[in-house]
Structure formats: structure tokens, C-alpha cells
Amino acid sequence: MKPLKKSLLGLTTFLGLIGLTLTGCSSASDKVILYSNADDEAIAAIESSLNEDGYEGQYEIQTFGTSELGGKLLAEGKDIEADMVTMSTFYLESAQNQHEMFQDLTWDVNTQQDFPDYVAPLTVQEGAIIVNDEMAKSENLDLPQSIKDLADPKYEGKVSVVDIDSSSTAWLMVQALVAEYGEEEAQEILAGIYKNASNHIESSGSGPLNKVVSGEVPFGFGLRHQVAVKQNEGAPISLIDPTEGNFSLTESVAVIDKEDSEKAELAQKMSETIIKKGRPKVQEFYPVALYEGEETDSSKQSARPKQFDEPLTAELLAKHQEISNKAKEMAQQ
């Protein structure tokens, strides 16, 4: 998932940061505009599935950070430029509760678990501990088995994590700690982790992974599927499924309820293609099964899949951000 931003950016910075993918040469007003916070692997699956199904030249993809896009959804509602989005499901639900801005999907969304009628889940993001095997061996380090272990003073300067104010990847870590230990102890554990991480608290979800791969630190916390990608590229890393569990977030497709019925109908068809044709490509990187008939590849399955016992909302994220911010203050004392 793309990194969160604390606030909406000014127009100049905004245009500089957006990744813009244009397909074909027709004017943008004639195309279905898709806003997305997805990672590169998911974007590639979306594009290839749409192109293979005959939609090349009929859409435009713009990518955003999660909070940046979430902020636009919550602020603009139906007035947003996009015709459809792929986005963290909890943000879609918060935006729908506030604006009623999405159409119910008109095709059969046969998920294994219940989702709102206006979303079709595309990916599942899970968290895990990342290990640089060569560093851990050369420095004779005990391997952490839990997220709590990352707060042990013996790992000072040897850990990299993500700031929850900057990336929703960190929310997977905070969810696990709050669920396992309660808010008060989770805050104390986070303070220890932040103290150990020090200058290695990253703003990008892939930041800790990159630091572990490069050998700047031996341990980190990040997205499980990204570790597999780096391993396939030959990086000397491995992952540990923490004892607190592999908590997860889904990202989903939704169609904006616009007055332009023809574009909305086309967006509905494209959303169906993204799921029905794109999911096999997506599952190569995000293995968790979501739909009837799908199975999770056992060789890629996490050891301890868990879900938070409260609905994930923008409001819950803000509450957990407050816990994290207090922990950062404690770490500096």
C-alpha cells in the first residue's frame, strides 16, 4: 500500500507526487479515471487485466498515498474526479458512511466473507518481522519471535519500523500489539521499539524492508508479500510470523456514484474485469484467498493470520495513531 500523508498536499507538490499512467491517446474526459493507493504489483495486475479484456485506451490510472487519497474521498465525496477507486477498504467504508458516494456493484461479488455491496476486495496486506539472515548470523543475534521482542534493549539500533502517521503498514503492527497486550502495554512496547529504531523509523511502508535488505539493520517490520518479492530477487532475507499474529488490511475496488451513467456502467464492467481477470495475477504476490473457488497457496500462507476484533475505520486508525504518538514521546524521554 502506498505511504500515508499527514495532510493533503498543495497543488504543485500534489502534481509532482502523483504517479500518472495514461493508456492510449484519447482525452481524459472520455476515459474512466481510476484513483488507486495500490502497490506496483497490484497496479500491474490491474493494467494487464484491463488491457487483455479490451479496455486499453479507455482508462487512466492515478496513484496516491493512502492518507492522501483517503483525505480526498472524505473531503470531496461524489465531487471527486475519479470514476472508480482501489483503496483501503476501511477508508471506503468511512467515505461511504459520510457521503454515500459509491454505487452498489452490479455484478456478482462472491467473496468468502461478507463485504459491503459497494466494494470488491482486491488484495490482502499482512504484516511480518523481516530478518537480514547474513547480519543476524554474523552478529550472532537471537531472532525476535514477537513484535514485543523488537522492544528488547539488546536490539537498540538494530530495528527499523514504519511511522503509523506516515504509512498504514505500521497499523498492522499496532493492531497486533493492542489486540495482544491492551492499549496501555502496547504503548509501552511501542516506546521501546521506537527507542530501538531511533533514526530508522520510516515514512514509507517499504522503508524497513529496504533497510533490512541493504544491511543497515538486521530486523524490521513490513508487508509480508514484499519480503517474498525481495527473496525472489536474491536478497539475503527471511520473515518471521510474529506470535501476536499476522494482522491484515484489505484494499478494494469501488465505483463512484456519478451522474454520467455511461461512464459509471463502463466503470462497473472494468471493476468486474479487475477482480475476475486480475485476481489470479494479484494472488501471485498477495496469496490470501478472498473469493469462492480461490485457495491460499500453502507455501505462501502466513502462520498466524488474525483480524482485529473491532471494525477497521478511519476513526480507529486515528485512535491508534494517538497511542503511537504518545509512545514516540515516551521513547524520547
Coordinates of N, CA and C in Angstrom, one line a residue, residues 1 37 87-91 93 115 121-125 172 248-252 290 307 312:
M1 N 0.8 -1.2 0.0 CA 0.0 0.0 0.0 C 0.9 1.2 0.0
N37 N -4.4 3.6 -4.4 CA -3.3 3.6 -3.5 C -2.5 2.3 -3.6
M87 N -8.7 1.1 -3.1 CA -8.4 1.8 -1.9 C -8.5 0.9 -0.7
S88 N -7.9 1.3 0.4 CA -8.0 0.5 1.7 C -9.5 0.5 2.0
T89 N -10.0 -0.7 2.3 CA -11.4 -0.9 2.5 C -12.0 0.0 3.6
F90 N -11.2 0.1 4.7 CA -11.7 0.9 5.8 C -11.9 2.3 5.5
Y91 N -11.1 2.9 4.6 CA -11.3 4.3 4.1 C -12.6 4.3 3.2
E93 N -15.2 2.5 3.5 CA -16.4 2.4 4.3 C -16.6 3.7 5.1
F115 N -18.6 -8.6 2.7 CA -18.2 -7.2 2.5 C -19.4 -6.4 2.1
P121 N -13.1 -6.7 -2.8 CA -11.7 -6.7 -2.3 C -10.8 -7.2 -3.4
L122 N -9.6 -6.5 -3.4 CA -8.6 -6.8 -4.4 C -7.4 -7.5 -3.8
T123 N -6.9 -7.0 -2.7 CA -5.7 -7.5 -2.1 C -5.9 -7.6 -0.6
V124 N -5.0 -8.5 0.0 CA -4.9 -8.6 1.5 C -3.4 -8.3 1.8
Q125 N -3.2 -7.3 2.7 CA -1.9 -7.0 3.1 C -1.6 -7.5 4.5
L172 N -0.7 -2.4 11.0 CA -0.7 -3.8 11.2 C 0.1 -4.2 12.5
S248 N -4.1 -8.0 9.2 CA -4.2 -7.7 7.8 C -5.1 -6.5 7.5
L249 N -4.9 -5.9 6.4 CA -5.8 -4.9 5.8 C -6.2 -5.3 4.4
T250 N -7.4 -5.1 4.0 CA -7.8 -5.3 2.6 C -7.8 -4.0 1.8
E251 N -7.6 -4.1 0.5 CA -7.8 -3.0 -0.4 C -8.9 -3.4 -1.4
S252 N -9.8 -2.6 -1.8 CA -10.9 -3.0 -2.6 C -11.2 -2.0 -3.7
L290 N -9.7 -14.8 -1.2 CA -10.8 -13.9 -0.9 C -12.1 -14.3 -1.5
Q307 N -7.4 -11.1 12.6 CA -8.1 -9.9 12.3 C -8.4 -9.1 13.6
L312 N -12.4 -2.0 11.3 CA -11.3 -1.0 11.0 C -12.0 0.2 10.3

